[in-house]
mmCIF file of N, CA and C in Angstrom:
data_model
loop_
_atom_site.group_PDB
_atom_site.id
_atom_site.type_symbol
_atom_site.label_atom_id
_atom_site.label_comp_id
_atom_site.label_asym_id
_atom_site.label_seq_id
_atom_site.Cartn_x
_atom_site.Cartn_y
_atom_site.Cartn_z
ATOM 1 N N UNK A 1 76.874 94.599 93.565
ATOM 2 C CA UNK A 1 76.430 95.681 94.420
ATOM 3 C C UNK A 1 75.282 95.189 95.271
ATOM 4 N N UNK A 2 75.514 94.972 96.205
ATOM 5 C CA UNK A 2 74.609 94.620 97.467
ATOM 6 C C UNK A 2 74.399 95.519 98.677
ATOM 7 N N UNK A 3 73.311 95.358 99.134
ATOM 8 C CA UNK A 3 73.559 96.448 100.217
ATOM 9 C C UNK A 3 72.738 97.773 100.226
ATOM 10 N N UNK A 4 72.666 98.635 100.580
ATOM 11 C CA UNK A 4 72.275 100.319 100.391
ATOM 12 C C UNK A 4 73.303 100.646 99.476
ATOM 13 N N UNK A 5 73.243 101.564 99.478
ATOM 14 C CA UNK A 5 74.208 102.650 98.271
ATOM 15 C C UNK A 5 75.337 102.903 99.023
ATOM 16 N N UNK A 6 74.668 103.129 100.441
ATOM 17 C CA UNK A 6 75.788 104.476 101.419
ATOM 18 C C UNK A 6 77.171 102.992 101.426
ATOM 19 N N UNK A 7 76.816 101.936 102.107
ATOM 20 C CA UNK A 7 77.452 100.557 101.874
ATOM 21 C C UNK A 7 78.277 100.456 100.643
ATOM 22 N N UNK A 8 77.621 100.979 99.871
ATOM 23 C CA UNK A 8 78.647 100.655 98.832
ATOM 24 C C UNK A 8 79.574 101.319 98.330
ATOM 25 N N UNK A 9 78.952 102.586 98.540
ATOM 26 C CA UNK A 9 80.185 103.886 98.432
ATOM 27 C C UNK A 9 81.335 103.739 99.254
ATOM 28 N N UNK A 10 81.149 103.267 100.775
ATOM 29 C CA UNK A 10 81.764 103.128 101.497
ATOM 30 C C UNK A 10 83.092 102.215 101.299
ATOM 31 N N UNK A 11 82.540 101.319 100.354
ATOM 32 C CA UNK A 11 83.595 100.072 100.035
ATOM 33 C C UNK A 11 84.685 100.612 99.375
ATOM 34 N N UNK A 12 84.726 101.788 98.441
ATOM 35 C CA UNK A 12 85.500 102.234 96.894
ATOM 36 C C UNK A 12 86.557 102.885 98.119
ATOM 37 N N UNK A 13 87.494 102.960 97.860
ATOM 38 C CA UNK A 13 88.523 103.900 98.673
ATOM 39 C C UNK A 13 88.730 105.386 96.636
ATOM 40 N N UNK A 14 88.583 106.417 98.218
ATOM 41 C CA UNK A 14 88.656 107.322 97.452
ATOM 42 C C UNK A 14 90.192 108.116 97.166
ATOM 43 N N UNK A 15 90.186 108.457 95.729
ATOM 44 C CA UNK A 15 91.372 108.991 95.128
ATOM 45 C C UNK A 15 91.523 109.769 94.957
ATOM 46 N N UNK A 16 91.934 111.214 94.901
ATOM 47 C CA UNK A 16 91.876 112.249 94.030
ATOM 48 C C UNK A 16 92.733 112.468 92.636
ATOM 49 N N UNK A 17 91.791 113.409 91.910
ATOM 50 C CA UNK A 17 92.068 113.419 90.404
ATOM 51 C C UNK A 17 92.497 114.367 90.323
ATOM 52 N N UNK A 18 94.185 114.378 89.695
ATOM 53 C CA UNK A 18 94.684 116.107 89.804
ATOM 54 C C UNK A 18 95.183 115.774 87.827
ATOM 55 N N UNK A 19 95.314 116.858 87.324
ATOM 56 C CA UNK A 19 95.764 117.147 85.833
ATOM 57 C C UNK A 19 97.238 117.271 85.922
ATOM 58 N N UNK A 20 98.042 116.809 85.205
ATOM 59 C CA UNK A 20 99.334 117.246 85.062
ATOM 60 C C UNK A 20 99.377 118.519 83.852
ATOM 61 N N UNK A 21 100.317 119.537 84.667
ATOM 62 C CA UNK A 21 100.152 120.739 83.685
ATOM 63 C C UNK A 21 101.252 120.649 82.839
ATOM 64 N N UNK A 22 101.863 118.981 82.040
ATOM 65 C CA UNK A 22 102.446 119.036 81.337
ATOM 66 C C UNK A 22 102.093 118.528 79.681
ATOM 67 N N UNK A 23 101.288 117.563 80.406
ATOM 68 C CA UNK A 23 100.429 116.649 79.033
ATOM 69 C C UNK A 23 98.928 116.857 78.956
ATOM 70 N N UNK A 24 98.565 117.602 80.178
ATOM 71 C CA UNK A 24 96.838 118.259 80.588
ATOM 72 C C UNK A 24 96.447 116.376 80.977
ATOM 73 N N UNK A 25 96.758 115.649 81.006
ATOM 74 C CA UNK A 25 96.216 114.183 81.083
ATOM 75 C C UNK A 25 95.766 114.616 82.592
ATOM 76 N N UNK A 26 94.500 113.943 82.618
ATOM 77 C CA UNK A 26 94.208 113.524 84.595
ATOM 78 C C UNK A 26 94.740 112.181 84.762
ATOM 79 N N UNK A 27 95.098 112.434 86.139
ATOM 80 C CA UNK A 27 95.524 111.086 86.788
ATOM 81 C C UNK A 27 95.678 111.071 88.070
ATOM 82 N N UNK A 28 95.582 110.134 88.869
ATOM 83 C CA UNK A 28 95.525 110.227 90.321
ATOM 84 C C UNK A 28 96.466 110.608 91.123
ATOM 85 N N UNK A 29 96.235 111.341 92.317
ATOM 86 C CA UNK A 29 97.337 112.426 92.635
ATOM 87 C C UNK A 29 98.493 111.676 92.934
ATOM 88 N N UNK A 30 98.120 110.039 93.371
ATOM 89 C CA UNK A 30 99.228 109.001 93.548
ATOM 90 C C UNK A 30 100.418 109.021 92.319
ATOM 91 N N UNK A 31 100.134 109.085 91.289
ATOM 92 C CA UNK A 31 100.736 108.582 90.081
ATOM 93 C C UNK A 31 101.410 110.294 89.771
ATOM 94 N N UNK A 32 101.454 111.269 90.131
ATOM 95 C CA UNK A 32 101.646 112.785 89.693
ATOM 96 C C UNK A 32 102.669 113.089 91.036
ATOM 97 N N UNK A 33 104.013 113.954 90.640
ATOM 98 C CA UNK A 33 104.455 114.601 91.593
ATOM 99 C C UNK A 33 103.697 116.068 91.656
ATOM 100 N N UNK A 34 103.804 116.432 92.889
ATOM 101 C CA UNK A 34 103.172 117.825 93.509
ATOM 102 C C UNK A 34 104.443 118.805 93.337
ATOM 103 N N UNK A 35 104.387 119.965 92.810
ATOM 104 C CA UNK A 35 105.017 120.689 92.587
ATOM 105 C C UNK A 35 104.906 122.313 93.238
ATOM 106 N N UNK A 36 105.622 122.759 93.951
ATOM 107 C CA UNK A 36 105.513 124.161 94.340
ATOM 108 C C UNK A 36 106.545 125.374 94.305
ATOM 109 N N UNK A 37 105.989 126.486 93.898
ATOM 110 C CA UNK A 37 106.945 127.950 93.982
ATOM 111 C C UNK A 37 107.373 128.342 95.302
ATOM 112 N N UNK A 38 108.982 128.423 95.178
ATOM 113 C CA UNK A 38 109.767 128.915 96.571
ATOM 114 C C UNK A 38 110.389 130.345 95.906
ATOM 115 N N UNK A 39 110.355 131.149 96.493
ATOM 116 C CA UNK A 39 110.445 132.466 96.547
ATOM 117 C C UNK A 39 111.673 133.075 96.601
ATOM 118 N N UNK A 40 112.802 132.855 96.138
ATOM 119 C CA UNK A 40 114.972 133.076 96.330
ATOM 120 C C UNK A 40 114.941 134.528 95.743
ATOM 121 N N UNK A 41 114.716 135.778 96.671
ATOM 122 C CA UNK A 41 115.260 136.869 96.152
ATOM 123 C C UNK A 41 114.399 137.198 94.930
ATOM 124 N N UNK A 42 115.170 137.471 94.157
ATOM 125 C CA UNK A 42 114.527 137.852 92.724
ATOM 126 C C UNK A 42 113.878 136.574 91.900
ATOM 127 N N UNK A 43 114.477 135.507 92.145
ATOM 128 C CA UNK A 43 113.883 134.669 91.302
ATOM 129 C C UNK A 43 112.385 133.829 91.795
ATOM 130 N N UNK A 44 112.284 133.173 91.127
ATOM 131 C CA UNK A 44 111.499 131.857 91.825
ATOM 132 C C UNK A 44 111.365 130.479 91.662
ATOM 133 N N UNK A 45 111.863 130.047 92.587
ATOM 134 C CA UNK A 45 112.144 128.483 91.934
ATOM 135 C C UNK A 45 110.950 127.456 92.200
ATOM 136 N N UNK A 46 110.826 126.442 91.464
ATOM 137 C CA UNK A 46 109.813 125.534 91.387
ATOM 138 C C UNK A 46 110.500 124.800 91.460
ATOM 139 N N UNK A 47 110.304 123.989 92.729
ATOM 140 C CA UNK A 47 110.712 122.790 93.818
ATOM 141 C C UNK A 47 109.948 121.296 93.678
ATOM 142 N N UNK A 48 110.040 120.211 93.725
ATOM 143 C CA UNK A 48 109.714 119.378 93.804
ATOM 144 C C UNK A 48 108.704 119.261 95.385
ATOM 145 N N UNK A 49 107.847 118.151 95.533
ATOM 146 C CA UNK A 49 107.083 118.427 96.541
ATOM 147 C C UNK A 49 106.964 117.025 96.924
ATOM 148 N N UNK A 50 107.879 115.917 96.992
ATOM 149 C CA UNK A 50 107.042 114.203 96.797
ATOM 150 C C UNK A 50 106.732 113.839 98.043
ATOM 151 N N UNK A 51 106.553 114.491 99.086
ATOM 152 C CA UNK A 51 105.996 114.192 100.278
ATOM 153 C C UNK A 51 104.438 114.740 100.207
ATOM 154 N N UNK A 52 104.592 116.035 99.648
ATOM 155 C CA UNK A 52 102.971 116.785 99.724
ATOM 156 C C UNK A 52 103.036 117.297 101.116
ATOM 157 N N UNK A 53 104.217 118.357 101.692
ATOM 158 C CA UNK A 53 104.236 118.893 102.904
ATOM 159 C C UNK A 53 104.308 120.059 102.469
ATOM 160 N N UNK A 54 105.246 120.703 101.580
ATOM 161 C CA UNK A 54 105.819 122.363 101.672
ATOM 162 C C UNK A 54 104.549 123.278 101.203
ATOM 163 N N UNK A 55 104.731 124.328 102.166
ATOM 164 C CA UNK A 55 103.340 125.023 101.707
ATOM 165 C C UNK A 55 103.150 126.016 100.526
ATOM 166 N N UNK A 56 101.651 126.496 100.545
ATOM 167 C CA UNK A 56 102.325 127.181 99.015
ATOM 168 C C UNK A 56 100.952 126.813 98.144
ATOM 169 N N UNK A 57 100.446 127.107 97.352
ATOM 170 C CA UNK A 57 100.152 126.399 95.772
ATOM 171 C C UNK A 57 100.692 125.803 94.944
ATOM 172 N N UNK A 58 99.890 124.566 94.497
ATOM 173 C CA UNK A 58 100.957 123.561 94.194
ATOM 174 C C UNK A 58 100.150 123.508 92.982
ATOM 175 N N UNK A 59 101.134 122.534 91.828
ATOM 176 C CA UNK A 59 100.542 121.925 90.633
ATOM 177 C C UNK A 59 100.709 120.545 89.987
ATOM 178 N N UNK A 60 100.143 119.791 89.621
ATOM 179 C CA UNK A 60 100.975 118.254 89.257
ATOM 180 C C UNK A 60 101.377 118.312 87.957
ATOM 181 N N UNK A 61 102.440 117.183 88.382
ATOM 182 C CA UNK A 61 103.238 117.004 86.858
ATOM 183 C C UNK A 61 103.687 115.192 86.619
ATOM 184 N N UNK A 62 103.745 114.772 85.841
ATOM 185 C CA UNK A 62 103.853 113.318 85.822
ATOM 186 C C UNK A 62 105.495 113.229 86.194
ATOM 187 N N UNK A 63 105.990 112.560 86.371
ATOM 188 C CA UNK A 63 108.008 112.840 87.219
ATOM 189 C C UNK A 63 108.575 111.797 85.792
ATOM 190 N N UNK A 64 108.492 112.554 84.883
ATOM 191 C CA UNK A 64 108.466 112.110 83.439
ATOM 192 C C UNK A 64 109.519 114.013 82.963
ATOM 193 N N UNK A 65 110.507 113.627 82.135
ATOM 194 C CA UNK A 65 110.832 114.889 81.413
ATOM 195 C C UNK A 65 110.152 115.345 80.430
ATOM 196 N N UNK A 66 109.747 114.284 79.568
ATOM 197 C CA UNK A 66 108.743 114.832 78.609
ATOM 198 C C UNK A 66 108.002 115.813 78.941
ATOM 199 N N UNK A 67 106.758 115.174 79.964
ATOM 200 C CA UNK A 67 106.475 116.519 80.757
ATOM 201 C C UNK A 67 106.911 117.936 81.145
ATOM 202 N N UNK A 68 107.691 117.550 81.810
ATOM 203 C CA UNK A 68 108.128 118.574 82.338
ATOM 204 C C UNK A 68 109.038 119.494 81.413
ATOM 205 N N UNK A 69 108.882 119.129 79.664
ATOM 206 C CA UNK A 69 109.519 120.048 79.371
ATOM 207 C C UNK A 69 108.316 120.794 78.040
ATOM 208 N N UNK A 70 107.444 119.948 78.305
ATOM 209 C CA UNK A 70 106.029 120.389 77.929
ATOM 210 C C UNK A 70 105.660 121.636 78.579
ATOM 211 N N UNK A 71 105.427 121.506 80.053
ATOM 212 C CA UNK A 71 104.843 122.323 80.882
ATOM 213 C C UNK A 71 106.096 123.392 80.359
ATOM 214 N N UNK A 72 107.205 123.669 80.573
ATOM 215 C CA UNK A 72 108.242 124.596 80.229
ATOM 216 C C UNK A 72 107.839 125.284 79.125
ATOM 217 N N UNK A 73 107.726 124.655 78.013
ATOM 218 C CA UNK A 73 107.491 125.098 76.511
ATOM 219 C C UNK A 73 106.469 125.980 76.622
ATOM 220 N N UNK A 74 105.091 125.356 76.957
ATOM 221 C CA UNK A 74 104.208 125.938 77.218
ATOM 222 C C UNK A 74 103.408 127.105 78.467
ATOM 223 N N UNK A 75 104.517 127.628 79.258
ATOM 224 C CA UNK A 75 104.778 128.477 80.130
ATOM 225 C C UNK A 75 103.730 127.878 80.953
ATOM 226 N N UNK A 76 103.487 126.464 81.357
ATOM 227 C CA UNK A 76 102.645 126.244 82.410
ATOM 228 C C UNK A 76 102.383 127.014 83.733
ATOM 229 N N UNK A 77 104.262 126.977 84.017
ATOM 230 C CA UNK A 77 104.362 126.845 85.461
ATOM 231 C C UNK A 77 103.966 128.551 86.175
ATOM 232 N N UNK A 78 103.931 129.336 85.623
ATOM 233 C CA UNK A 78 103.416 130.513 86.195
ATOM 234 C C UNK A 78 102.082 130.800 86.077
ATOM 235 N N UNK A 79 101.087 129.896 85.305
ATOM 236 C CA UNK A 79 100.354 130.122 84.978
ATOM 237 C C UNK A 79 99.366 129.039 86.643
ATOM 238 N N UNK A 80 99.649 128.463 86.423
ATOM 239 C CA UNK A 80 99.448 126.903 87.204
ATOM 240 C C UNK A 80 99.833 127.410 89.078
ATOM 241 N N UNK A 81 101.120 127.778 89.022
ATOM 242 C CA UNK A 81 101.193 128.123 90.098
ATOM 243 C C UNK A 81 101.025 130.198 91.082
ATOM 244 N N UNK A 82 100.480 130.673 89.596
ATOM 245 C CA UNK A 82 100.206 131.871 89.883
ATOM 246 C C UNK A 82 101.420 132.403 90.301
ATOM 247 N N UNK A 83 102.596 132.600 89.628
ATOM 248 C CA UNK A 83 103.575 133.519 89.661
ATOM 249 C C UNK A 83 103.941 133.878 89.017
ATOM 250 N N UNK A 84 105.112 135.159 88.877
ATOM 251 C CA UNK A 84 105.757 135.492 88.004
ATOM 252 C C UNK A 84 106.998 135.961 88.012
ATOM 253 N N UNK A 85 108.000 136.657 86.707
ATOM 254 C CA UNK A 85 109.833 136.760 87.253
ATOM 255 C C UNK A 85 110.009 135.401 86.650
ATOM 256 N N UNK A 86 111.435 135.797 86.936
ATOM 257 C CA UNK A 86 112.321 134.487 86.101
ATOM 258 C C UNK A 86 112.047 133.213 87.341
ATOM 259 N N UNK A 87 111.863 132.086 86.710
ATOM 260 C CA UNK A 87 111.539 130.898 87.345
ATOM 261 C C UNK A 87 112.602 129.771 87.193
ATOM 262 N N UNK A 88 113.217 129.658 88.020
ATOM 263 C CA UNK A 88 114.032 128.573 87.970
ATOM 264 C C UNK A 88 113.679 126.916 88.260
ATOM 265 N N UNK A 89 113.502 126.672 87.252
ATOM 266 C CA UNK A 89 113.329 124.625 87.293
ATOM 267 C C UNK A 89 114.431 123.996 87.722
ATOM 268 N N UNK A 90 115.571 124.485 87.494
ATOM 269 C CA UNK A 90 116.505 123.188 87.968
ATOM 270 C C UNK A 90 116.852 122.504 89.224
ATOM 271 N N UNK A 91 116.026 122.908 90.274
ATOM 272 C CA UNK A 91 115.455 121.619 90.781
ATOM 273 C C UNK A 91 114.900 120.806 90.835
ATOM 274 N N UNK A 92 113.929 121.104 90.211
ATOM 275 C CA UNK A 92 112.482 120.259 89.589
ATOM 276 C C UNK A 92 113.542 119.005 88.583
ATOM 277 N N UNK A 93 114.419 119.736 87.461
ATOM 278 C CA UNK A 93 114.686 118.603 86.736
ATOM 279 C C UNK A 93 115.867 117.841 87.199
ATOM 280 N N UNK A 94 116.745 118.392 88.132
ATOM 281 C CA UNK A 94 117.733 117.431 88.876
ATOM 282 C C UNK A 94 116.793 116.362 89.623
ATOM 283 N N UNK A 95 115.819 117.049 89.944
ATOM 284 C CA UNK A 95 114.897 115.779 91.356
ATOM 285 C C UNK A 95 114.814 114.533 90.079
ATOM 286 N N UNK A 96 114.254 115.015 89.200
ATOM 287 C CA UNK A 96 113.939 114.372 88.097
ATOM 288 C C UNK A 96 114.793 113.509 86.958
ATOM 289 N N UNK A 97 115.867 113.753 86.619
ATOM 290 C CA UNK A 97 117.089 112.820 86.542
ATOM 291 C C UNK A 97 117.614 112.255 87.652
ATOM 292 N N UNK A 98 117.422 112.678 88.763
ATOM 293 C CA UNK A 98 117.971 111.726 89.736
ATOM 294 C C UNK A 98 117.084 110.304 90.163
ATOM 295 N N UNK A 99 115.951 110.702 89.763
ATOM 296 C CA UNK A 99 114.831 109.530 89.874
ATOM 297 C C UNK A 99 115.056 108.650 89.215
ATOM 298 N N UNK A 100 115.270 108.866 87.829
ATOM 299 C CA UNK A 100 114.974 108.261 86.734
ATOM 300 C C UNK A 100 116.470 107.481 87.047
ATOM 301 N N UNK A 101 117.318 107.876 87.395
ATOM 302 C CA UNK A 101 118.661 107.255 87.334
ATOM 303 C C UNK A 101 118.206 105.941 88.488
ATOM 304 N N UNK A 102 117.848 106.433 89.263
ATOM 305 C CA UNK A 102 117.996 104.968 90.736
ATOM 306 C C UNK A 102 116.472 104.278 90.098
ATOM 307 N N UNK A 103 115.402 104.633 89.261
ATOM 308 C CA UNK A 103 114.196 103.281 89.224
ATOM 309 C C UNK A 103 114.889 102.009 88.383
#
């Protein structure tokens, strides 16, 4: 560390720290998919987000099933994304076997 402080802060490239609401673990928003509630009629589905465009309140989740069937068990996702009504995941977990199939 050389320099002033402001110099040195300057050097760190900054990350943000989001929680996955499946394992509560923090981790950087890089390493977490973004997750958001879309609104179909009566239901509500929770969509995948891996760009970080669709608007909304969002929540992270590691793109892991374990997870994501954590967060399920444990009624994360209404809690996390402030909704309520029947919630449909199965997009969330098709995005999510389909990943896992092509890494």
């Amino acid at each position: 560390m050389t320099g002033s402080p402001v110099e040195w802060v300057q050097d760190r490239p900054a990350q943000s720290v989001r929680t996955c609401i499946g394992c509560r673990q923090r981790e950087s928003s890089a390493d977490l998919l973004r997750i958001v509630a879309q609104h179909r009629n009566s239901d509500v589905a929770i969509v995948p987000d891996p760009r970080r465009r669709l608007p909304g309140r969002g929540a992270w989740l590691h793109p892991v099933s374990a997870c994501l069937r954590s967060a399920e068990r444990r009624r994360a996702f209404g809690r996390a994304l402030r909704v309520s009504g029947n919630l449909d995941i199965s997009a969330l977990d098709k995005y999510l076997e389909n990943r896992h199939e092509h890494s």
